[in-house]
Amino acid sequence: MDFVKSEHLVYDYKTYNENSEIVTNRAINGLDIAIPKGQFIAVLGHNGSGKSTFAKQINALLLPSDGKMTVNGLDTADEKNTWSIRQSAGMVFQNPDNQIIATIIEEEIAFGPENLGIPSAEIKTRVEDALLSVNMSKYRNSSPMMLSGGQKQRIAIAGVLAMRPDCIVLDEPTAMLDPIGRRQVINTLLQLNKQGITIVLITHYMEEACLADRVAVFDKGSLVMDGTPAEIFRQVERVKQLHLDVPQVTELASKLIKRGVSLPNDILTIDDMAAALLEKGFKKDVSFPRDEREYKIPQTLIEVKNLTHIYGKETVYESVALKNVSLKIGKGELIGLIGHTGSGKSTLIQHLNALSKPDEGCVMLDGFDINSDKSRLKEVRRRVGLVFQYPEHQLFETTVFKDVAFGPENLGLSAEEIQTRVKDALASVGMGEEYYEKSPFELSGGQKRRVAIAGVLAMHPEVLVLDEPTAGLDPYSRDEILANIKRMHKELDMTVILVSHSMEDISRIADRILVMNKGCVEFFDTPQKVFGHIKRLTEIGLNAPQISLLMDRLNDEGTALPRSIFDVDTACEVLYNALAGVSA
């Protein structure tokens, strides 16, 4: 039986332009898709492809402009069905903080059943069952605000489970989570699916999509690819044309096959790739050039000395966020900052421009203690620009140009200088004159983030700090943002600190990687050296790029391949040389 079925589904968003005329934006365009009961389907597509609009159609948050949508046999356009549909199909959004409303977890999960008029005894049973399903029973009397991102998302899922749905629709639920949080959520979904619950997962993580029964790819509001993960991802070029990615090992296999290496064309996981390569064997006499270059740290610009920060000091909620942190960042470096949720990353970067003040220790900028003179705080915050985790929340003006101009105007600059700075800043993030008069709220997610970054760049900072600037973006938008960051870093000779949960992104862009763990510095070194500590990274709730994990696996199996590789092209070259001449 099809649990979800759309027939020629159309959905139009309607807005008003400056002349009060209705403007129509078609988000879903004649979509035909059927999802059987009990299936785990991953929905992929670039930002603006219609994924989220489709998700909201499933539990009748949006109703068709044309065509038909049925859920569990009920027509969503019939208002009499809305209550039943929303009981049957629960929705979990990207940011759990936007869904959690109660102060105690038990009360949070009971909220939905209470609104259904369920008897108290039944509610108690449902809360216990839901907490057990997401492995969060011991937190029932805790505050949701004291949980990690992954734990909060599992509580959001438990709140939906307590409604006893037949289907859970999740719109990028792991986008803001660290690797361990992502694993927790995905493992929970796999367990729920085994119990017969239909899972509709919207994601930009291809490794998550590989775990589904089926992958559906959206483009321009239509279904353009549909099949098993292996059937979809073996079409590497087609997937990339749609501004998406494939798993690193899948791309690696594709490149090796093109060079004449005989490998299966349905490789999706590290296990698959390692098994296929080990079966072939490797040449015994191959040697690999070693990179003997030592990274030289430039002249110190920022120095953190014995920094300690305590939240809720001398209260029952006291929590040490940073503990005796000391480090140096050189002028012009591009630093990647990683760590599990709660490791101290965000707290650390908020100290770099005095948004937070140390309980002990200090932050030095060019030898000056930034907290020693309040009259110089404005100068500090001009020199150290911070783009927050949700940069689109920093936008507020009516046009892109005005939004970017806001900071320079508050510096008291001349109109001519403001114009120059705004144009230069927008050009630096790849946005031309055609965007100047657009409302920032009409832009795509990636475009909004570029405007937010431009707003900070227009202040001419020496240091640009970006907190998860690519979270929730499709691969194409992510790569655009990273390319712009790399270009700005080089052209403007700017010191950049980039916070990310993506090991692949960090490995591609950083000069050095700072790894935080429980408020302390775990590692601070080049990507080659940091990702040489894979087992330790895993122990502290992080991960490494898929390619690094593959090379580590091959070495554990007795090969003599170099471990310090984290990109597909280098791995392809090394493996091709090691396999050349080996019989298929």
Coordinates of C-alpha atoms in Angstrom, one line a residue:
M1 CA 0.0 0.0 0.0
D2 CA 1.3 3.5 -0.8
F3 CA 1.4 5.6 2.3
V4 CA 2.2 8.8 0.4
K5 CA 1.1 9.4 -3.1
S6 CA 1.2 12.6 -5.2
E7 CA -0.5 12.8 -8.6
H8 CA 0.5 15.8 -10.9
L9 CA 1.1 17.8 -7.7
V10 CA 1.7 21.5 -8.1
Y11 CA 2.5 24.1 -5.5
D12 CA 3.0 27.8 -6.1
Y13 CA 4.3 30.3 -3.5
K14 CA 2.7 33.7 -4.0
T15 CA 4.3 37.0 -2.9
Y16 CA 3.8 40.6 -3.7
N17 CA 6.3 42.8 -5.5
E18 CA 7.0 46.5 -4.9
N19 CA 4.0 47.4 -7.1
S20 CA 1.7 45.2 -5.0
E21 CA 1.4 42.7 -7.9
I22 CA 1.2 39.0 -7.2
V23 CA 4.4 37.1 -8.1
T24 CA 4.1 33.3 -8.5
N25 CA 7.1 31.0 -7.7
R26 CA 6.4 27.4 -8.7
A27 CA 8.1 25.1 -6.1
I28 CA 6.4 21.8 -7.1
N29 CA 5.8 21.2 -10.8
G30 CA 3.6 18.2 -11.7
L31 CA 5.2 15.8 -9.2
D32 CA 4.2 12.1 -9.3
I33 CA 5.7 10.0 -6.6
A34 CA 4.5 7.1 -4.5
I35 CA 6.0 6.0 -1.1
P36 CA 5.0 2.6 0.1
K37 CA 4.2 2.0 3.8
G38 CA 7.3 1.0 5.7
Q39 CA 9.8 2.3 3.2
F40 CA 12.9 4.4 4.1
I41 CA 13.3 7.0 1.4
A42 CA 16.0 9.6 1.2
V43 CA 15.0 12.8 -0.7
L44 CA 17.9 14.7 -2.3
G45 CA 18.0 17.9 -4.3
H46 CA 19.8 21.3 -4.4
N47 CA 18.4 24.2 -2.4
G48 CA 15.2 25.4 -4.1
S49 CA 14.5 22.0 -5.8
G50 CA 11.2 21.6 -3.9
K51 CA 12.2 19.1 -1.2
S52 CA 11.0 21.0 1.8
T53 CA 7.8 22.1 0.1
F54 CA 7.1 18.4 -0.7
A55 CA 7.8 17.5 3.0
K56 CA 5.3 20.0 4.2
Q57 CA 2.7 18.6 1.8
I58 CA 3.0 15.2 3.5
N59 CA 1.5 16.4 6.8
A60 CA -0.7 19.1 5.2
L61 CA 1.3 22.1 6.4
L62 CA 0.9 23.1 2.7
L63 CA -2.0 22.1 0.4
P64 CA -1.7 21.5 -3.3
S65 CA -2.2 24.5 -5.7
D66 CA -3.2 21.8 -8.3
G67 CA -3.1 18.0 -8.6
K68 CA -3.6 15.6 -5.7
M69 CA -1.8 14.5 -2.5
T70 CA -2.9 11.6 -0.4
V71 CA -1.5 10.4 2.9
N72 CA -2.5 7.1 4.3
G73 CA -5.4 7.1 1.8
L74 CA -6.6 10.6 2.9
D75 CA -6.8 13.6 0.5
T76 CA -4.8 16.4 2.1
A77 CA -7.0 19.1 0.4
D78 CA -10.0 18.0 2.4
E79 CA -9.9 19.9 5.7
K80 CA -11.7 17.1 7.5
N81 CA -8.6 15.0 7.1
T82 CA -6.0 17.4 8.4
W83 CA -6.1 16.2 12.0
S84 CA -5.8 12.5 11.1
I85 CA -3.0 13.2 8.6
R86 CA -1.0 15.1 11.1
Q87 CA -1.4 12.3 13.6
S88 CA -0.3 9.8 11.0
A89 CA 2.7 11.8 9.5
G90 CA 4.9 13.5 12.0
M91 CA 7.4 16.2 11.1
V92 CA 10.9 16.9 12.4
F93 CA 12.7 20.1 11.3
Q94 CA 16.3 21.0 10.8
N95 CA 16.8 22.9 14.1
P96 CA 15.5 21.1 17.2
D97 CA 15.6 24.4 19.2
N98 CA 12.7 25.7 17.0
Q99 CA 10.5 22.7 18.0
I100 CA 11.2 22.3 21.7
I101 CA 9.0 24.4 23.9
A102 CA 8.8 22.8 27.4
T103 CA 11.4 23.2 30.2
I104 CA 11.4 19.5 31.1
I105 CA 11.9 16.7 28.6
E106 CA 9.0 14.5 29.9
E107 CA 6.6 17.5 29.5
E108 CA 8.0 18.2 26.0
I109 CA 7.2 14.6 24.8
A110 CA 3.8 14.6 26.5
F111 CA 2.7 17.9 24.8
G112 CA 1.5 16.3 21.6
P113 CA -0.6 13.5 23.1
E114 CA -2.1 16.0 25.6
N115 CA -3.3 18.0 22.7
L116 CA -4.9 14.9 21.2
G117 CA -6.9 14.5 24.4
I118 CA -5.2 11.2 25.2
P119 CA -5.9 9.9 28.8
S120 CA -3.1 10.5 31.4
A121 CA -2.3 6.9 31.9
E122 CA -1.9 6.4 28.1
I123 CA 0.2 9.5 27.8
K124 CA 2.6 8.2 30.5
T125 CA 3.0 4.9 28.6
R126 CA 3.6 6.8 25.3
V127 CA 6.2 9.1 26.9
E128 CA 8.1 6.1 28.3
D129 CA 7.9 4.2 25.0
A130 CA 9.1 7.2 23.0
L131 CA 12.1 7.9 25.3
L132 CA 13.0 4.2 25.1
S133 CA 12.9 4.3 21.3
V134 CA 15.4 7.1 21.1
N135 CA 17.5 5.8 24.0
M136 CA 16.9 9.0 26.1
S137 CA 15.0 7.5 29.1
K138 CA 17.6 8.7 31.7
Y139 CA 17.1 12.3 30.7
R140 CA 13.3 12.4 31.2
N141 CA 13.6 14.9 34.1
S142 CA 16.3 17.0 32.5
S143 CA 16.0 20.4 30.8
P144 CA 16.2 20.2 27.0
M145 CA 18.5 23.2 27.0
M146 CA 21.2 21.2 28.8
L147 CA 21.4 18.6 26.0
S148 CA 23.7 18.4 23.0
G149 CA 22.4 19.0 19.5
G150 CA 22.1 15.3 18.7
Q151 CA 20.2 14.7 22.0
K152 CA 17.8 17.5 21.3
Q153 CA 17.1 16.2 17.9
R154 CA 16.3 12.7 19.4
I155 CA 14.0 14.4 21.8
A156 CA 12.2 16.2 18.9
I157 CA 11.8 12.7 17.3
A158 CA 10.5 11.3 20.5
G159 CA 7.9 14.1 20.7
V160 CA 6.7 13.0 17.3
L161 CA 6.8 9.3 18.2
A162 CA 4.5 9.9 21.2
M163 CA 1.8 10.8 18.7
R164 CA 2.2 7.2 17.4
P165 CA 2.6 8.2 13.7
D166 CA 2.9 5.7 10.8
C167 CA 5.4 8.0 9.1
I168 CA 8.1 10.5 10.2
V169 CA 9.2 13.2 7.7
L170 CA 12.6 14.7 8.6
D171 CA 13.8 17.9 6.9
E172 CA 17.6 17.9 7.2
P173 CA 17.5 16.8 10.8
T174 CA 21.3 16.4 11.0
A175 CA 22.4 19.5 9.2
M176 CA 23.6 21.3 12.4
L177 CA 24.9 18.2 14.3
D178 CA 28.4 17.0 14.9
P179 CA 29.4 13.5 13.5
I180 CA 28.4 11.6 16.7
G181 CA 25.0 13.5 16.8
R182 CA 24.4 12.6 13.2
R183 CA 25.1 8.9 13.9
Q184 CA 22.8 8.9 16.9
V185 CA 19.9 10.4 14.9
I186 CA 20.4 8.1 11.8
N187 CA 20.7 5.0 14.0
T188 CA 17.4 6.0 15.7
L189 CA 15.7 6.3 12.3
L190 CA 17.0 2.9 11.2
Q191 CA 15.7 1.3 14.3
L192 CA 12.3 3.0 13.9
N193 CA 12.1 1.9 10.3
K194 CA 12.7 -1.7 11.4
Q195 CA 9.6 -1.3 13.6
G196 CA 7.6 -0.6 10.4
I197 CA 7.6 3.2 10.5
T198 CA 7.8 4.9 7.1
I199 CA 10.8 7.3 7.0
V200 CA 11.1 10.2 4.6
L201 CA 14.5 11.8 5.1
I202 CA 15.6 15.0 3.4
T203 CA 19.4 15.3 3.6
H204 CA 22.5 16.8 1.9
Y205 CA 24.7 14.0 3.4
M206 CA 25.1 11.3 0.8
E207 CA 26.4 8.8 3.4
E208 CA 23.0 9.1 5.1
A209 CA 21.2 8.6 1.8
C210 CA 23.2 5.4 1.2
L211 CA 21.5 3.8 4.2
A212 CA 18.0 4.3 2.7
D213 CA 16.0 1.7 0.8
R214 CA 15.4 4.2 -2.0
V215 CA 16.7 7.6 -3.1
A216 CA 14.5 10.2 -4.9
V217 CA 16.3 13.2 -6.5
F218 CA 14.3 16.4 -7.0
D219 CA 15.1 19.2 -9.5
K220 CA 12.9 22.2 -10.3
G221 CA 10.0 20.7 -8.4
S222 CA 10.1 17.4 -10.3
L223 CA 11.3 13.9 -9.7
V224 CA 14.3 13.4 -12.0
M225 CA 16.0 10.3 -10.5
D226 CA 14.5 7.5 -8.5
G227 CA 16.1 4.2 -7.5
T228 CA 18.2 2.3 -5.0
P229 CA 21.3 4.2 -3.6
A230 CA 23.5 2.0 -5.8
E231 CA 21.4 2.8 -8.9
I232 CA 21.5 6.5 -8.2
F233 CA 25.1 7.1 -7.1
R234 CA 26.7 5.0 -9.8
Q235 CA 25.6 7.8 -12.1
V236 CA 28.3 10.1 -10.8
E237 CA 28.3 12.6 -13.6
R238 CA 24.5 12.9 -13.7
V239 CA 24.3 13.4 -9.9
K240 CA 27.0 16.1 -10.1
Q241 CA 25.1 17.8 -12.9
L242 CA 22.2 18.2 -10.5
H243 CA 24.5 20.1 -8.1
L244 CA 24.7 17.2 -5.7
D245 CA 27.5 14.9 -4.5
V246 CA 28.3 11.2 -4.3
P247 CA 30.1 9.5 -1.4
Q248 CA 33.9 10.0 -1.7
V249 CA 34.5 6.3 -2.1
T250 CA 32.0 6.1 -4.9
E251 CA 33.7 9.0 -6.7
L252 CA 37.1 7.3 -6.1
A253 CA 35.9 4.0 -7.6
S254 CA 34.5 5.8 -10.6
K255 CA 37.8 7.6 -11.3
L256 CA 39.8 4.4 -10.9
I257 CA 37.4 2.5 -13.3
K258 CA 37.9 5.3 -15.9
R259 CA 41.6 4.7 -15.6
G260 CA 41.1 1.0 -16.4
V261 CA 41.0 -0.5 -12.9
S262 CA 38.4 -3.3 -12.7
L263 CA 36.1 -2.5 -9.8
P264 CA 32.3 -2.9 -9.0
N265 CA 30.3 0.1 -10.1
D266 CA 28.0 0.1 -7.1
I267 CA 30.5 0.9 -4.3
L268 CA 28.9 3.0 -1.6
T269 CA 30.8 2.5 1.6
I270 CA 34.3 2.2 3.0
D271 CA 33.7 -1.5 3.6
D272 CA 32.7 -2.0 0.0
M273 CA 35.8 -0.2 -1.3
A274 CA 38.3 -1.7 1.1
A275 CA 37.0 -5.2 0.3
A276 CA 37.2 -4.6 -3.5
L277 CA 40.8 -3.2 -3.3
L278 CA 42.1 -5.9 -0.9
E279 CA 40.8 -8.6 -3.2
K280 CA 42.9 -7.3 -6.0
G281 CA 46.1 -7.0 -3.9
F282 CA 48.8 -4.3 -4.3
K283 CA 52.2 -4.2 -5.9
K284 CA 54.9 -4.9 -3.3
D285 CA 57.6 -2.6 -4.7
V286 CA 55.7 0.6 -5.2
S287 CA 57.1 3.7 -3.4
F288 CA 55.2 6.9 -2.6
P289 CA 56.8 10.3 -2.5
R290 CA 56.6 11.8 1.0
D291 CA 55.7 15.4 1.6
E292 CA 58.6 16.6 3.7
R293 CA 57.6 20.2 3.8
E294 CA 57.1 21.6 7.3
Y295 CA 54.3 24.2 7.7
K296 CA 55.7 27.5 9.0
I297 CA 53.4 29.4 11.2
P298 CA 53.3 33.1 10.3
Q299 CA 53.8 36.0 12.7
T300 CA 51.3 35.8 15.6
L301 CA 48.2 37.9 15.2
I302 CA 45.9 36.3 17.9
E303 CA 47.2 34.8 21.1
V304 CA 44.9 33.1 23.6
K305 CA 46.5 32.7 27.0
N306 CA 45.2 30.4 29.7
L307 CA 41.5 31.1 28.7
T308 CA 38.8 29.8 31.0
H309 CA 35.1 30.5 30.7
I310 CA 32.4 29.1 33.0
Y311 CA 28.7 29.3 32.2
G312 CA 26.3 29.7 35.2
K313 CA 29.1 30.2 37.6
E314 CA 28.3 29.3 41.2
T315 CA 24.8 28.0 40.3
V316 CA 23.4 24.5 39.9
Y317 CA 23.9 24.9 36.2
E318 CA 27.6 25.7 36.4
S319 CA 29.4 24.4 33.3
V320 CA 33.1 24.9 32.3
A321 CA 33.0 25.7 28.6
L322 CA 36.7 26.5 28.2
K323 CA 39.5 25.3 30.5
N324 CA 43.0 26.9 30.4
V325 CA 43.1 27.2 26.6
S326 CA 46.3 28.6 25.1
L327 CA 47.0 28.9 21.3
K328 CA 48.5 31.2 18.7
I329 CA 47.0 32.1 15.3
G330 CA 49.3 33.6 12.7
K331 CA 48.5 36.5 10.4
G332 CA 46.9 35.3 7.1
E333 CA 46.3 31.8 8.3
L334 CA 43.1 29.9 7.4
I335 CA 42.2 27.9 10.5
G336 CA 39.7 25.1 10.5
L337 CA 38.0 24.7 13.9
I338 CA 36.3 21.4 14.7
G339 CA 35.0 19.6 17.8
H340 CA 31.9 17.7 19.1
T341 CA 28.8 19.7 20.2
G342 CA 29.7 21.3 23.6
S343 CA 33.4 21.1 23.0
G344 CA 33.8 24.9 23.3
K345 CA 34.1 26.0 19.7
S346 CA 31.4 28.6 19.7
T347 CA 32.4 29.9 23.1
L348 CA 36.0 30.2 22.0
I349 CA 35.2 32.3 18.8
Q350 CA 32.9 34.6 20.8
H351 CA 36.0 35.5 22.9
L352 CA 38.0 36.5 19.9
N353 CA 36.1 39.8 19.4
A354 CA 35.1 40.2 23.1
L355 CA 31.4 39.2 22.7
S356 CA 32.2 36.9 25.7
K357 CA 34.7 37.8 28.5
P358 CA 37.1 35.3 30.1
D359 CA 36.7 34.2 33.7
E360 CA 40.4 33.7 33.6
G361 CA 43.1 34.4 31.0
C362 CA 43.1 36.7 28.1
V363 CA 42.9 37.2 24.3
M364 CA 45.6 39.2 22.7
L365 CA 45.2 40.9 19.3
D366 CA 48.5 42.2 17.9
G367 CA 49.8 42.1 21.5
F368 CA 46.9 44.1 22.9
D369 CA 44.5 42.5 25.5
I370 CA 41.1 43.1 23.8
N371 CA 39.3 43.2 27.2
S372 CA 41.6 45.7 28.9
D373 CA 40.1 48.9 27.5
K374 CA 36.3 49.2 26.9
S375 CA 36.8 52.3 24.7
R376 CA 38.6 50.1 22.1
L377 CA 35.9 47.4 21.9
K378 CA 34.5 49.0 18.7
E379 CA 37.9 48.8 17.1
V380 CA 38.3 45.2 18.2
R381 CA 34.9 44.2 16.6
R382 CA 35.8 46.0 13.4
R383 CA 39.1 44.2 13.2
V384 CA 37.6 40.8 14.1
G385 CA 34.4 40.1 12.1
L386 CA 32.1 37.3 13.2
V387 CA 29.5 35.6 11.0
F388 CA 27.1 33.5 13.2
Q389 CA 25.9 30.0 12.8
Y390 CA 22.7 31.1 11.1
P391 CA 24.0 34.1 9.1
E392 CA 20.7 34.7 7.5
H393 CA 19.4 35.8 10.9
Q394 CA 21.8 38.7 10.7
L395 CA 19.9 40.1 7.7
F396 CA 17.2 42.8 8.4
E397 CA 17.3 45.6 5.7
T398 CA 14.9 45.9 2.8
T399 CA 17.6 45.5 0.1
V400 CA 20.9 43.6 -0.2
F401 CA 22.8 46.8 -0.7
K402 CA 21.4 48.5 2.4
D403 CA 22.0 45.4 4.5
V404 CA 25.7 45.3 3.5
A405 CA 26.0 49.1 3.9
F406 CA 24.7 49.1 7.5
G407 CA 28.1 48.4 9.1
P408 CA 30.1 50.9 7.1
E409 CA 27.5 53.6 7.8
N410 CA 27.9 53.1 11.5
L411 CA 31.6 53.7 11.1
G412 CA 30.8 57.2 10.0
L413 CA 32.3 56.8 6.5
S414 CA 31.6 59.0 3.6
A415 CA 28.9 58.0 1.1
E416 CA 31.5 57.4 -1.6
E417 CA 33.6 55.1 0.7
I418 CA 30.4 53.2 1.7
Q419 CA 29.5 52.7 -1.9
T420 CA 32.9 51.4 -2.7
R421 CA 33.0 49.0 0.3
V422 CA 29.6 47.6 -0.4
K423 CA 30.3 46.9 -4.1
D424 CA 33.7 45.4 -3.3
A425 CA 32.3 43.2 -0.5
L426 CA 29.5 41.9 -2.7
A427 CA 31.9 41.3 -5.5
S428 CA 34.1 39.3 -3.1
V429 CA 31.3 36.9 -2.4
G430 CA 30.3 36.6 -6.1
M431 CA 27.2 38.9 -6.1
G432 CA 26.9 41.4 -8.8
E433 CA 24.7 44.5 -9.4
E434 CA 21.7 42.4 -10.2
Y435 CA 21.4 41.7 -6.5
Y436 CA 21.7 45.2 -5.1
E437 CA 18.0 46.0 -5.0
K438 CA 16.7 42.6 -4.2
S439 CA 15.2 41.8 -0.8
P440 CA 17.7 39.6 1.1
F441 CA 14.7 37.5 2.2
E442 CA 13.9 36.5 -1.3
L443 CA 17.3 34.9 -1.9
S444 CA 18.3 31.2 -1.6
G445 CA 20.0 29.9 1.6
G446 CA 23.4 30.1 0.0
Q447 CA 22.8 33.6 -1.3
K448 CA 21.6 34.9 2.1
R449 CA 24.8 33.6 3.7
R450 CA 26.9 35.3 1.1
V451 CA 25.2 38.6 1.8
A452 CA 25.7 38.1 5.6
I453 CA 29.4 37.5 4.9
A454 CA 29.6 40.6 2.7
G455 CA 28.1 42.6 5.5
V456 CA 31.0 41.7 7.7
L457 CA 33.6 42.1 4.9
A458 CA 32.4 45.6 4.3
M459 CA 33.8 46.5 7.7
H460 CA 37.3 45.6 6.4
P461 CA 38.1 43.1 9.2
E462 CA 41.6 41.7 9.5
V463 CA 40.1 38.5 10.9
L464 CA 36.9 36.8 9.6
V465 CA 35.4 34.2 11.9
L466 CA 32.7 32.0 10.3
D467 CA 30.6 29.6 12.5
E468 CA 29.2 26.8 10.3
P469 CA 28.7 28.9 7.2
T470 CA 27.8 25.9 5.0
A471 CA 25.4 24.0 7.3
G472 CA 22.2 23.0 5.6
L473 CA 23.4 24.0 2.1
D474 CA 23.4 21.7 -0.9
P475 CA 26.8 20.6 -2.2
Y476 CA 26.9 23.2 -5.0
S477 CA 26.1 26.1 -2.6
R478 CA 28.5 24.7 -0.1
D479 CA 31.3 24.6 -2.7
E480 CA 30.5 28.2 -3.8
I481 CA 30.8 29.5 -0.2
L482 CA 34.0 27.6 0.4
A483 CA 35.5 28.8 -2.9
N484 CA 34.6 32.4 -2.0
I485 CA 36.2 32.0 1.4
K486 CA 39.4 30.6 0.0
R487 CA 39.5 33.3 -2.6
M488 CA 38.9 36.1 -0.1
H489 CA 41.5 34.7 2.2
K490 CA 44.1 34.8 -0.6
E491 CA 43.2 38.0 -2.3
L492 CA 42.6 40.1 0.9
D493 CA 45.4 38.5 2.9
M494 CA 42.8 37.9 5.6
T495 CA 43.1 35.6 8.6
V496 CA 40.1 33.3 8.5
I497 CA 38.7 30.9 11.2
L498 CA 36.2 28.5 9.9
V499 CA 34.1 26.4 12.2
S500 CA 32.6 23.3 10.6
H501 CA 31.3 19.8 11.3
S502 CA 32.3 18.6 7.9
M503 CA 35.7 16.9 8.0
E504 CA 35.8 16.9 4.1
D505 CA 35.3 20.7 3.9
I506 CA 37.9 21.4 6.6
S507 CA 40.5 19.1 5.0
R508 CA 40.1 20.9 1.7
I509 CA 40.5 24.4 2.9
A510 CA 42.5 24.7 6.1
D511 CA 46.2 25.5 6.7
R512 CA 45.9 24.2 10.2
I513 CA 43.1 22.5 12.1
L514 CA 42.2 23.3 15.7
V515 CA 40.4 20.4 17.4
M516 CA 38.5 21.2 20.6
N517 CA 37.5 18.5 23.1
K518 CA 35.6 19.2 26.4
G519 CA 36.8 22.8 26.5
C520 CA 40.5 22.0 25.8
V521 CA 42.7 21.9 22.8
E522 CA 43.1 18.3 21.6
F523 CA 45.1 19.0 18.4
F524 CA 46.3 22.1 16.6
D525 CA 48.2 21.1 13.5
T526 CA 48.1 20.6 9.7
P527 CA 45.3 18.5 8.2
Q528 CA 47.8 15.7 7.3
K529 CA 48.9 15.4 10.9
V530 CA 45.4 15.9 12.5
F531 CA 43.8 13.3 10.3
G532 CA 46.6 11.0 11.1
H533 CA 44.9 10.6 14.6
I534 CA 41.7 8.9 13.3
K535 CA 41.2 6.7 16.2
R536 CA 41.5 9.5 18.7
L537 CA 39.2 11.7 16.6
T538 CA 36.6 9.0 16.7
E539 CA 37.0 8.5 20.4
I540 CA 36.1 12.2 21.0
G541 CA 33.0 12.1 18.9
L542 CA 34.5 13.3 15.6
N543 CA 35.4 11.7 12.3
A544 CA 37.7 12.0 9.4
P545 CA 37.1 12.4 5.6
Q546 CA 35.9 9.1 4.1
I547 CA 39.1 8.9 2.1
S548 CA 41.2 9.1 5.3
L549 CA 39.1 6.4 6.9
L550 CA 39.6 4.2 3.8
M551 CA 43.4 4.6 3.8
D552 CA 43.5 3.9 7.5
R553 CA 41.4 0.7 6.9
L554 CA 43.8 -0.5 4.2
N555 CA 46.8 0.1 6.4
D556 CA 45.2 -1.8 9.2
E557 CA 44.8 -4.7 6.8
G558 CA 48.6 -4.7 6.2
T559 CA 49.1 -2.6 3.1
A560 CA 52.0 -0.1 3.0
L561 CA 49.9 2.8 1.6
P562 CA 50.3 6.3 3.0
R563 CA 47.8 7.2 5.6
S564 CA 47.8 11.0 5.4
I565 CA 45.5 11.3 2.4
F566 CA 42.1 12.9 2.6
D567 CA 41.1 13.9 -1.0
V568 CA 39.8 11.8 -3.8
D569 CA 42.3 12.9 -6.5
T570 CA 45.4 12.1 -4.4
A571 CA 43.9 8.8 -3.3
C572 CA 43.1 7.9 -7.0
E573 CA 46.7 8.6 -8.0
V574 CA 48.2 6.6 -5.1
L575 CA 45.9 3.6 -5.5
Y576 CA 46.3 3.6 -9.3
N577 CA 50.1 3.4 -8.9
A578 CA 49.8 0.7 -6.3
L579 CA 47.4 -1.3 -8.5
A580 CA 49.1 -0.8 -11.9
G581 CA 50.0 -4.2 -13.4
V582 CA 48.1 -6.2 -10.7
S583 CA 45.9 -8.8 -12.3
A584 CA 42.1 -8.0 -12.2

